[in-house]
Short mmCIF file of C-alpha atoms in Angstrom, two decimals:
data_model
loop_
_atom_site.label_atom_id
_atom_site.label_comp_id
_atom_site.label_asym_id
_atom_site.label_seq_id
_atom_site.Cartn_x
_atom_site.Cartn_y
_atom_site.Cartn_z
CA MET A 1 210.70 -83.92 -76.85
CA THR A 2 207.84 -82.43 -78.88
CA LEU A 3 207.34 -78.81 -79.75
CA GLN A 4 204.25 -78.73 -77.56
CA ARG A 5 206.49 -79.23 -74.58
CA ARG A 6 208.80 -76.42 -75.69
CA PRO A 7 206.68 -73.32 -76.41
CA GLY A 8 209.82 -71.20 -76.64
CA GLN A 9 210.75 -73.02 -79.84
CA LEU A 10 207.38 -72.17 -81.36
CA VAL A 11 207.87 -68.52 -80.45
CA ILE A 12 211.24 -68.53 -82.20
CA ALA A 13 209.77 -70.31 -85.20
CA GLY A 14 206.97 -67.76 -85.34
CA PHE A 15 209.34 -64.81 -85.34
CA LEU A 16 211.56 -66.47 -87.96
CA GLY A 17 208.49 -67.08 -90.09
CA ALA A 18 207.43 -63.45 -89.79
CA VAL A 19 210.92 -62.30 -90.81
CA ALA A 20 210.91 -64.69 -93.78
CA VAL A 21 207.48 -63.54 -95.00
CA GLY A 22 208.39 -59.89 -94.46
CA THR A 23 211.62 -60.33 -96.40
CA ALA A 24 209.77 -61.95 -99.29
CA LEU A 25 207.20 -59.15 -99.41
CA LEU A 26 209.84 -56.42 -99.29
CA LEU A 27 211.69 -58.11 -102.16
CA LEU A 28 208.68 -57.56 -104.42
CA PRO A 29 209.18 -54.77 -106.99
CA ILE A 30 206.01 -53.07 -105.72
CA ALA A 31 207.59 -52.64 -102.25
CA ALA A 32 210.27 -50.20 -103.43
CA SER A 33 209.85 -46.73 -104.91
CA GLY A 34 212.55 -47.32 -107.51
CA GLU A 35 214.85 -50.26 -108.02
CA SER A 36 213.83 -53.39 -106.14
CA ALA A 37 215.44 -54.03 -102.79
CA SER A 38 218.41 -56.35 -102.47
CA PHE A 39 218.09 -59.43 -100.32
CA MET A 40 220.17 -57.85 -97.55
CA GLN A 41 218.10 -54.65 -97.58
CA ALA A 42 214.85 -56.63 -97.35
CA LEU A 43 216.14 -59.03 -94.71
CA PHE A 44 217.57 -56.28 -92.51
CA THR A 45 214.44 -54.15 -92.74
CA ALA A 46 212.11 -57.09 -92.05
CA THR A 47 214.20 -58.21 -89.07
CA SER A 48 214.33 -54.69 -87.69
CA ALA A 49 210.54 -54.31 -88.06
CA VAL A 50 209.58 -57.69 -86.56
CA CYS A 51 212.05 -57.17 -83.72
CA VAL A 52 210.65 -53.61 -83.28
CA THR A 53 214.14 -52.12 -83.45
CA GLY A 54 214.19 -49.34 -86.03
CA LEU A 55 217.73 -49.69 -87.36
CA ILE A 56 217.69 -49.11 -91.11
CA VAL A 57 220.01 -49.56 -94.08
CA THR A 58 217.76 -47.58 -96.42
CA ASP A 59 215.89 -44.29 -96.04
CA THR A 60 212.40 -45.58 -95.20
CA PRO A 61 210.24 -42.81 -96.77
CA VAL A 62 212.47 -42.50 -99.83
CA PHE A 63 213.36 -46.10 -100.64
CA TRP A 64 210.13 -47.91 -99.80
CA SER A 65 206.80 -47.40 -101.56
CA GLY A 66 203.46 -47.12 -99.84
CA PHE A 67 203.13 -50.89 -100.07
CA GLY A 68 206.56 -51.34 -98.54
CA GLU A 69 205.70 -48.95 -95.70
CA ALA A 70 202.48 -50.88 -95.08
CA VAL A 71 204.43 -54.15 -94.88
CA ILE A 72 206.81 -52.57 -92.36
CA LEU A 73 203.86 -51.29 -90.32
CA VAL A 74 202.23 -54.73 -90.18
CA LEU A 75 205.54 -56.36 -89.22
CA ILE A 76 205.97 -53.82 -86.40
CA GLN A 77 202.51 -54.55 -85.04
CA ILE A 78 203.04 -58.30 -85.25
CA GLY A 79 206.44 -58.04 -83.63
CA GLY A 80 205.16 -55.80 -80.85
CA LEU A 81 202.27 -58.00 -79.86
CA GLY A 82 204.21 -61.19 -80.43
CA VAL A 83 203.80 -63.56 -83.34
CA MET A 84 202.34 -66.27 -81.18
CA THR A 85 200.01 -63.81 -79.46
CA VAL A 86 198.52 -62.89 -82.82
CA ALA A 87 198.31 -66.54 -83.86
CA SER A 88 196.52 -67.48 -80.64
CA LEU A 89 194.08 -64.60 -80.96
CA LEU A 90 193.13 -65.67 -84.47
CA GLY A 91 191.98 -68.97 -83.06
CA VAL A 92 189.89 -67.53 -80.23
CA PRO A 93 186.78 -66.67 -82.26
CA VAL A 94 186.78 -70.17 -83.77
CA SER A 95 187.52 -72.38 -80.79
CA ARG A 96 186.28 -70.02 -78.06
CA ARG A 97 188.98 -71.42 -75.87
CA LEU A 98 192.72 -72.11 -76.02
CA ASP A 99 194.11 -75.57 -75.53
CA LEU A 100 197.03 -76.12 -73.15
CA SER A 101 199.61 -76.06 -75.95
CA SER A 102 198.37 -72.69 -77.25
CA ARG A 103 198.31 -71.28 -73.74
CA LEU A 104 201.90 -72.35 -73.17
CA VAL A 105 202.98 -70.71 -76.41
CA ALA A 106 201.16 -67.46 -75.60
CA ALA A 107 202.53 -67.45 -72.05
CA ALA A 108 206.07 -67.73 -73.37
CA SER A 109 205.45 -64.85 -75.77
CA THR A 110 203.67 -62.49 -73.35
CA ARG A 111 205.58 -63.38 -70.16
CA SER A 112 202.24 -64.22 -68.55
CA VAL A 113 202.55 -65.77 -65.10
CA SER A 114 199.25 -67.65 -65.11
CA LEU A 115 198.20 -69.99 -67.90
CA GLY A 116 194.55 -69.51 -67.02
CA ASP A 117 194.80 -65.75 -67.64
CA VAL A 118 196.56 -65.93 -71.00
CA ARG A 119 193.45 -65.75 -73.19
CA ARG A 120 192.11 -62.77 -71.27
CA MET A 121 195.50 -61.03 -71.37
CA LEU A 122 195.86 -61.55 -75.10
CA ILE A 123 192.54 -59.85 -75.78
CA ARG A 124 193.38 -57.03 -73.41
CA ALA A 125 196.77 -56.61 -75.10
CA VAL A 126 195.09 -55.94 -78.43
CA VAL A 127 192.47 -53.64 -76.89
CA ILE A 128 195.01 -51.54 -75.01
CA ALA A 129 197.29 -51.33 -78.04
CA GLY A 130 194.35 -50.28 -80.19
CA VAL A 131 193.17 -47.59 -77.76
CA VAL A 132 196.65 -46.09 -77.27
CA GLU A 133 197.57 -46.20 -80.94
CA ALA A 134 194.22 -44.78 -82.08
CA SER A 135 194.36 -41.93 -79.54
CA VAL A 136 197.90 -40.96 -80.49
CA ALA A 137 197.12 -41.30 -84.21
CA ILE A 138 194.20 -38.87 -83.89
CA VAL A 139 196.33 -36.24 -82.15
CA LEU A 140 199.13 -36.59 -84.69
CA THR A 141 196.75 -36.51 -87.64
CA VAL A 142 195.15 -33.30 -86.46
CA ARG A 143 198.55 -31.74 -85.87
CA PHE A 144 199.87 -32.73 -89.30
CA VAL A 145 196.78 -31.22 -90.95
CA VAL A 146 196.49 -28.05 -88.88
CA GLY A 147 200.14 -27.34 -88.17
CA TYR A 148 201.83 -28.53 -91.36
CA GLY A 149 199.11 -28.40 -94.01
CA GLU A 150 199.31 -32.07 -94.95
CA PRO A 151 196.38 -33.52 -96.91
CA LEU A 152 194.06 -35.50 -94.67
CA GLY A 153 194.93 -38.86 -96.22
CA ARG A 154 198.68 -38.32 -95.87
CA ALA A 155 198.30 -36.92 -92.36
CA LEU A 156 196.22 -39.92 -91.32
CA TRP A 157 198.83 -42.34 -92.67
CA ASP A 158 201.67 -40.47 -90.93
CA GLY A 159 199.67 -40.37 -87.70
CA VAL A 160 198.81 -44.08 -87.71
CA PHE A 161 202.32 -45.18 -88.70
CA HIS A 162 204.09 -43.18 -85.99
CA ALA A 163 201.51 -44.09 -83.35
CA VAL A 164 202.02 -47.81 -84.02
CA SER A 165 205.78 -47.40 -84.27
CA GLY A 166 205.82 -45.44 -81.02
CA TYR A 167 203.68 -47.77 -78.91
CA ASN A 168 205.63 -50.78 -80.12
CA ASN A 169 208.93 -49.03 -79.37
CA ALA A 170 209.98 -49.58 -82.98
CA GLY A 171 211.40 -46.18 -83.93
CA PHE A 172 210.60 -46.41 -87.65
CA ALA A 173 209.69 -42.99 -89.05
CA LEU A 174 208.27 -41.74 -92.34
CA PHE A 175 210.55 -38.72 -92.28
CA SER A 176 214.16 -39.02 -93.42
CA SER A 177 215.37 -37.11 -90.37
CA SER A 178 213.09 -39.02 -87.97
CA LEU A 179 211.61 -36.37 -85.62
CA MET A 180 214.36 -33.77 -86.06
CA ASP A 181 212.06 -31.47 -88.02
CA PHE A 182 209.69 -31.48 -85.02
CA VAL A 183 212.24 -30.99 -82.25
CA SER A 184 210.38 -27.89 -81.01
CA ASP A 185 206.87 -29.26 -81.52
CA PRO A 186 205.44 -30.86 -78.36
CA TRP A 187 202.23 -31.80 -80.23
CA ILE A 188 204.27 -34.26 -82.31
CA CYS A 189 207.00 -35.34 -79.93
CA LEU A 190 205.03 -35.76 -76.69
CA PRO A 191 202.18 -37.98 -77.98
CA ILE A 192 204.77 -40.32 -79.53
CA ALA A 193 206.75 -40.23 -76.28
CA ILE A 194 203.66 -41.08 -74.22
CA ALA A 195 202.89 -44.02 -76.49
CA THR A 196 206.51 -45.15 -76.18
CA ILE A 197 206.45 -44.97 -72.38
CA LEU A 198 203.18 -46.89 -72.15
CA GLY A 199 204.46 -49.58 -74.51
CA GLY A 200 207.62 -49.80 -72.45
CA LEU A 201 205.82 -50.40 -69.16
CA GLY A 202 204.53 -53.78 -70.25
CA LEU A 203 201.03 -55.23 -70.28
CA PRO A 204 201.10 -56.70 -66.74
CA VAL A 205 201.93 -53.29 -65.26
CA ILE A 206 199.33 -51.43 -67.31
CA LEU A 207 196.59 -53.90 -66.37
CA GLU A 208 197.48 -53.82 -62.70
CA VAL A 209 197.61 -50.03 -62.55
CA LEU A 210 194.21 -49.80 -64.27
CA ARG A 211 192.72 -52.42 -61.95
CA GLU A 212 194.19 -51.00 -58.74
CA ARG A 213 194.44 -47.34 -59.69
CA ARG A 214 192.75 -46.30 -56.45
CA HIS A 215 194.89 -48.59 -54.31
CA PRO A 216 198.57 -48.18 -55.26
CA VAL A 217 199.58 -50.03 -52.09
CA ARG A 218 198.21 -53.20 -53.66
CA TRP A 219 200.51 -52.98 -56.66
CA SER A 220 202.85 -55.93 -57.03
CA LEU A 221 206.59 -55.66 -56.49
CA HIS A 222 207.09 -55.95 -60.25
CA SER A 223 204.81 -52.99 -60.98
CA LYS A 224 206.36 -50.84 -58.26
CA ILE A 225 209.88 -51.52 -59.51
CA THR A 226 208.92 -50.88 -63.13
CA LEU A 227 207.14 -47.59 -62.43
CA LEU A 228 209.84 -46.32 -60.05
CA MET A 229 212.73 -47.21 -62.36
CA THR A 230 210.91 -45.74 -65.37
CA ALA A 231 210.45 -42.43 -63.57
CA LEU A 232 214.03 -42.35 -62.29
CA LEU A 233 215.55 -43.15 -65.68
CA LEU A 234 213.38 -40.60 -67.48
CA VAL A 235 214.17 -37.81 -65.01
CA GLY A 236 217.83 -38.76 -64.69
CA GLY A 237 218.25 -39.21 -68.44
CA THR A 238 216.62 -35.87 -69.20
CA GLY A 239 218.90 -34.08 -66.75
CA PHE A 240 221.99 -35.87 -68.05
CA PHE A 241 221.40 -35.02 -71.72
CA LEU A 242 220.40 -31.48 -70.81
CA VAL A 243 223.82 -31.00 -69.20
CA THR A 244 225.95 -32.81 -71.79
CA GLU A 245 224.29 -31.32 -74.87
CA TRP A 246 223.39 -27.85 -73.57
CA ASP A 247 226.10 -26.03 -75.56
CA ASN A 248 226.34 -28.45 -78.51
CA THR A 249 225.22 -26.34 -81.46
CA ALA A 250 224.92 -29.46 -83.61
CA THR A 251 222.16 -30.82 -81.37
CA MET A 252 220.51 -28.65 -78.71
CA GLY A 253 222.77 -25.61 -78.41
CA ALA A 254 220.76 -23.49 -80.84
CA LEU A 255 217.40 -24.27 -79.22
CA SER A 256 215.53 -22.24 -76.62
CA ASN A 257 215.69 -23.38 -73.01
CA ALA A 258 212.21 -24.92 -73.20
CA ASP A 259 213.06 -26.72 -76.43
CA ARG A 260 216.29 -28.03 -74.91
CA ILE A 261 214.31 -29.56 -72.07
CA LEU A 262 211.84 -31.08 -74.54
CA ALA A 263 214.64 -32.46 -76.74
CA SER A 264 216.47 -33.92 -73.72
CA PHE A 265 213.29 -35.59 -72.48
CA ILE A 266 212.50 -37.04 -75.91
CA HIS A 267 216.01 -38.47 -76.20
CA ALA A 268 215.78 -39.94 -72.68
CA VAL A 269 212.50 -41.61 -73.65
CA ASN A 270 213.72 -42.98 -76.94
CA ALA A 271 217.11 -44.11 -75.64
CA ARG A 272 215.18 -46.71 -73.62
CA THR A 273 214.61 -48.83 -76.79
CA ALA A 274 212.26 -46.67 -78.88
CA GLY A 275 214.68 -45.31 -81.48
CA PHE A 276 213.14 -42.03 -82.63
CA ASN A 277 215.47 -39.05 -82.50
CA SER A 278 214.59 -35.37 -82.48
CA VAL A 279 218.27 -34.31 -82.58
CA ASP A 280 221.20 -35.63 -84.59
CA THR A 281 222.42 -38.63 -82.58
CA GLY A 282 225.62 -38.87 -84.62
CA ALA A 283 226.53 -35.29 -83.67
CA MET A 284 226.20 -35.84 -79.92
CA HIS A 285 229.15 -35.68 -77.58
CA THR A 286 230.88 -38.94 -76.69
CA GLU A 287 229.64 -38.73 -73.10
CA SER A 288 226.08 -38.46 -74.41
CA TRP A 289 226.67 -41.61 -76.45
CA LEU A 290 227.83 -43.38 -73.30
CA GLY A 291 224.75 -42.24 -71.38
CA THR A 292 222.56 -43.40 -74.27
CA ILE A 293 224.28 -46.80 -74.32
CA ILE A 294 223.60 -47.22 -70.59
CA LEU A 295 219.91 -46.36 -71.02
CA MET A 296 219.64 -48.68 -74.03
CA PHE A 297 221.27 -51.51 -72.12
CA ILE A 298 218.92 -51.15 -69.13
CA GLY A 299 215.88 -50.89 -71.38
CA VAL A 300 212.25 -50.91 -70.31
CA GLY A 301 209.77 -53.14 -68.46
CA SER A 302 209.51 -56.91 -68.72
CA GLY A 303 206.74 -58.16 -70.99
CA SER A 304 206.77 -54.87 -72.89
CA THR A 305 207.34 -54.03 -76.54
CA GLY A 306 210.88 -52.84 -75.78
CA GLY A 307 214.21 -54.50 -75.12
CA GLY A 308 217.28 -54.23 -72.92
CA ILE A 309 218.00 -56.32 -69.85
CA LYS A 310 214.85 -54.72 -68.36
CA VAL A 311 214.49 -52.31 -65.47
CA THR A 312 213.53 -55.07 -63.03
CA THR A 313 216.78 -56.91 -63.77
CA PHE A 314 218.79 -53.74 -63.17
CA ALA A 315 216.88 -52.92 -59.97
CA VAL A 316 217.31 -56.43 -58.55
CA LEU A 317 221.06 -56.35 -59.19
CA ALA A 318 221.32 -52.90 -57.62
CA VAL A 319 219.45 -54.06 -54.51
CA VAL A 320 221.60 -57.20 -54.25
CA ILE A 321 224.78 -55.11 -54.43
CA TRP A 322 223.48 -52.64 -51.86
CA SER A 323 222.46 -55.43 -49.51
CA GLU A 324 225.85 -57.09 -49.86
CA LEU A 325 227.67 -53.83 -49.13
CA ARG A 326 225.60 -53.41 -45.97
CA GLY A 327 226.21 -56.99 -44.91
CA GLU A 328 222.52 -57.91 -44.96
CA PRO A 329 221.65 -61.59 -45.50
CA ASP A 330 218.65 -60.84 -47.75
CA ALA A 331 217.95 -58.48 -50.63
CA ASN A 332 214.78 -56.58 -49.70
CA LEU A 333 212.77 -54.05 -51.68
CA PHE A 334 209.38 -52.50 -50.90
CA ASP A 335 209.04 -54.71 -47.81
CA ARG A 336 209.55 -57.85 -49.87
CA ARG A 337 212.46 -60.30 -49.95
CA ILE A 338 213.77 -61.04 -53.41
CA SER A 339 214.16 -64.78 -53.92
CA GLN A 340 217.53 -66.38 -54.62
CA GLY A 341 216.19 -67.73 -57.92
CA THR A 342 215.27 -64.23 -59.08
CA GLN A 343 218.70 -62.94 -58.11
CA ARG A 344 220.43 -65.69 -60.11
CA GLN A 345 218.20 -65.07 -63.10
CA ALA A 346 218.96 -61.33 -63.03
CA LEU A 347 222.69 -62.03 -62.84
CA THR A 348 222.47 -64.52 -65.70
CA VAL A 349 220.55 -62.14 -67.95
CA ALA A 350 222.92 -59.25 -67.24
CA LEU A 351 226.13 -61.22 -67.80
CA LEU A 352 224.79 -62.89 -70.95
CA ALA A 353 223.82 -59.46 -72.26
CA VAL A 354 227.30 -58.09 -71.56
CA ALA A 355 228.87 -60.99 -73.45
CA ILE A 356 226.44 -60.66 -76.35
CA VAL A 357 227.32 -56.96 -76.69
CA VAL A 358 231.08 -57.12 -76.07
CA LEU A 359 232.04 -60.01 -78.35
CA PRO A 360 230.44 -58.64 -81.57
CA THR A 361 231.81 -55.20 -80.72
CA LEU A 362 235.37 -56.55 -80.55
CA TRP A 363 234.99 -58.45 -83.83
CA MET A 364 233.29 -55.64 -85.74
CA THR A 365 235.83 -53.09 -84.51
CA ALA A 366 238.67 -55.30 -85.73
CA THR A 367 237.08 -55.92 -89.13
CA SER A 368 235.69 -52.47 -89.97
CA ARG A 369 236.98 -48.93 -90.39
CA PHE A 370 234.80 -47.47 -87.64
CA HIS A 371 235.83 -46.59 -84.09
CA VAL A 372 234.94 -48.74 -81.12
CA ASP A 373 232.52 -46.15 -79.68
CA GLU A 374 230.50 -46.12 -82.91
CA ILE A 375 230.46 -49.91 -83.12
CA LEU A 376 229.53 -50.31 -79.45
CA PHE A 377 226.64 -47.89 -79.97
CA GLU A 378 225.28 -49.79 -82.99
CA VAL A 379 225.71 -53.22 -81.40
CA THR A 380 224.00 -52.13 -78.18
CA SER A 381 221.22 -50.49 -80.16
CA ALA A 382 220.64 -53.69 -82.14
CA PHE A 383 220.72 -56.06 -79.17
CA THR A 384 218.45 -53.86 -77.06
CA THR A 385 216.10 -53.36 -80.06
CA THR A 386 216.45 -49.60 -79.72
CA GLY A 387 217.16 -48.42 -83.24
CA LEU A 388 219.17 -45.28 -82.46
CA SER A 389 222.23 -44.98 -84.67
CA THR A 390 225.35 -42.91 -85.10
CA GLY A 391 224.70 -43.16 -88.83
CA ILE A 392 227.02 -46.02 -89.77
CA THR A 393 224.56 -48.91 -90.11
CA GLY A 394 224.08 -48.52 -93.85
CA SER A 395 227.86 -48.26 -94.39
CA LEU A 396 228.70 -51.51 -92.64
CA ALA A 397 229.67 -54.59 -94.65
CA TRP A 398 226.94 -57.12 -95.34
CA TYR A 399 228.39 -59.61 -92.85
CA HIS A 400 228.33 -56.93 -90.15
CA GLN A 401 224.69 -56.26 -90.98
CA VAL A 402 223.95 -59.99 -90.66
CA VAL A 403 225.43 -59.88 -87.15
CA LEU A 404 223.21 -56.91 -86.31
CA CYS A 405 220.19 -58.91 -87.57
CA ALA A 406 221.14 -61.77 -85.27
CA LEU A 407 221.55 -59.36 -82.35
CA MET A 408 218.13 -57.84 -82.99
CA PHE A 409 216.57 -61.28 -83.07
CA ILE A 410 218.29 -62.41 -79.87
CA GLY A 411 217.46 -59.14 -78.15
CA ARG A 412 213.77 -59.37 -79.06
CA LEU A 413 213.33 -62.89 -77.72
CA GLY A 414 215.65 -62.55 -74.78
CA PRO A 415 218.74 -64.60 -73.92
CA ILE A 416 216.87 -66.79 -71.45
CA THR A 417 214.03 -67.62 -73.89
CA LEU A 418 216.43 -68.35 -76.70
CA GLY A 419 218.72 -70.47 -74.57
CA THR A 420 215.86 -72.46 -73.11
CA ALA A 421 214.29 -73.09 -76.51
CA LEU A 422 217.54 -74.32 -78.02
CA ALA A 423 218.47 -76.55 -75.11
CA LEU A 424 218.23 -80.25 -75.98
CA ARG A 425 216.89 -81.21 -72.61
CA ALA A 426 216.48 -79.87 -69.10
CA ASN A 427 218.96 -81.23 -66.56
CA ARG A 428 217.93 -81.91 -62.98
CA ARG A 429 220.34 -82.99 -60.32
CA LEU A 430 219.09 -85.48 -57.77
CA TYR A 431 221.84 -84.52 -55.37
CA ARG A 432 223.72 -81.46 -54.10
CA LEU A 433 227.49 -81.22 -53.77
CA PRO A 434 229.24 -80.11 -50.55
CA GLU A 435 229.31 -76.33 -50.15
CA SER A 436 232.54 -74.35 -50.46
CA ALA A 437 233.43 -70.65 -50.68
CA PRO A 438 236.27 -69.45 -52.92
CA ILE A 439 237.86 -66.09 -52.10
CA ILE A 440 236.11 -63.23 -53.91
CA GLY A 441 237.88 -59.96 -54.71
#
């Protein structure tokens, strides 16, 4: 079976190629401020950037030079838009149209539901990303100049880098403490948070909301679920962290009430696969870690720049459970019946994700000196492409870091995409077996 008939394989090849090129560039002496990067440092950083994760084994602003930071920025942008999306767009001005093979590849990368709309969606993806990133970059640049006295050139670079990193849910920062120095500054934290939320909604939702902004009743079930779950998780997450960290002097305890609310909101936003932190994540209470792990695992919207099992998957499973508890034959939401195929897909994604997180956690706990809660946090952060860390990533053995690279890669592409691309052939049964019902529970 040819690659044209398996676009998922081309997407994987594209991401692997981007990681390989990024690793090679980061290995160059010019990419580091001092001694050249080791292969593991370059590979981990390139994988984290392409997979828009944000986990690091080196201090980004200290270890990498301006050239290295630029490489990371480009890898983030490529990873956020999708390698195959960028490749397809490069061919649009030349060919003026995409052939079927290119459309299939782009559809697999962007989660587009209609092959005929792929070309239009790819262009809109770049336009929307450009508008959001430019707007946020301007606000940040002005704030860095006016509020912190940075030279215009440096402020512009900081503004652009964090705007791109925010919209693509990457979490890379040009400050050693991420956003901790700006925990009380809404002019820095909120623009990045807004970019993160927009990037996490996904292109299909953004386009539909813009098109039908005056007629919310026309929004699709996917958009309604994504917007509702995003709001619930942001409000619920903010309240949860406000309660658990209120008296923790190592995080929010020393802040004013208003700053505590801001810090809790920022953490709730970034726990959903963005990776910036305005408080010390490693100093948080264990219950806050657990809440963060749950938010990371759920993630953001499908077709977005973020990871996790996605809010639609979580919502479908919740509705299925609720319907089963009530004894209803169908799972209904917003006056729509959720198909059996969608229910099975949600269950498959969730259970695969649990297995992908649990198995490496068990192995890494048994082969490292760190506690299971720290390992579970790092593994979940890697798989969900979040980038938040308890601070142990750089201290892990090289083989543990290789596992985290694999988890970031799997999490970026998605278990279903990866499994489908690697399958030798699709099996179709021409018959159905007699039905039976084993005892459950």
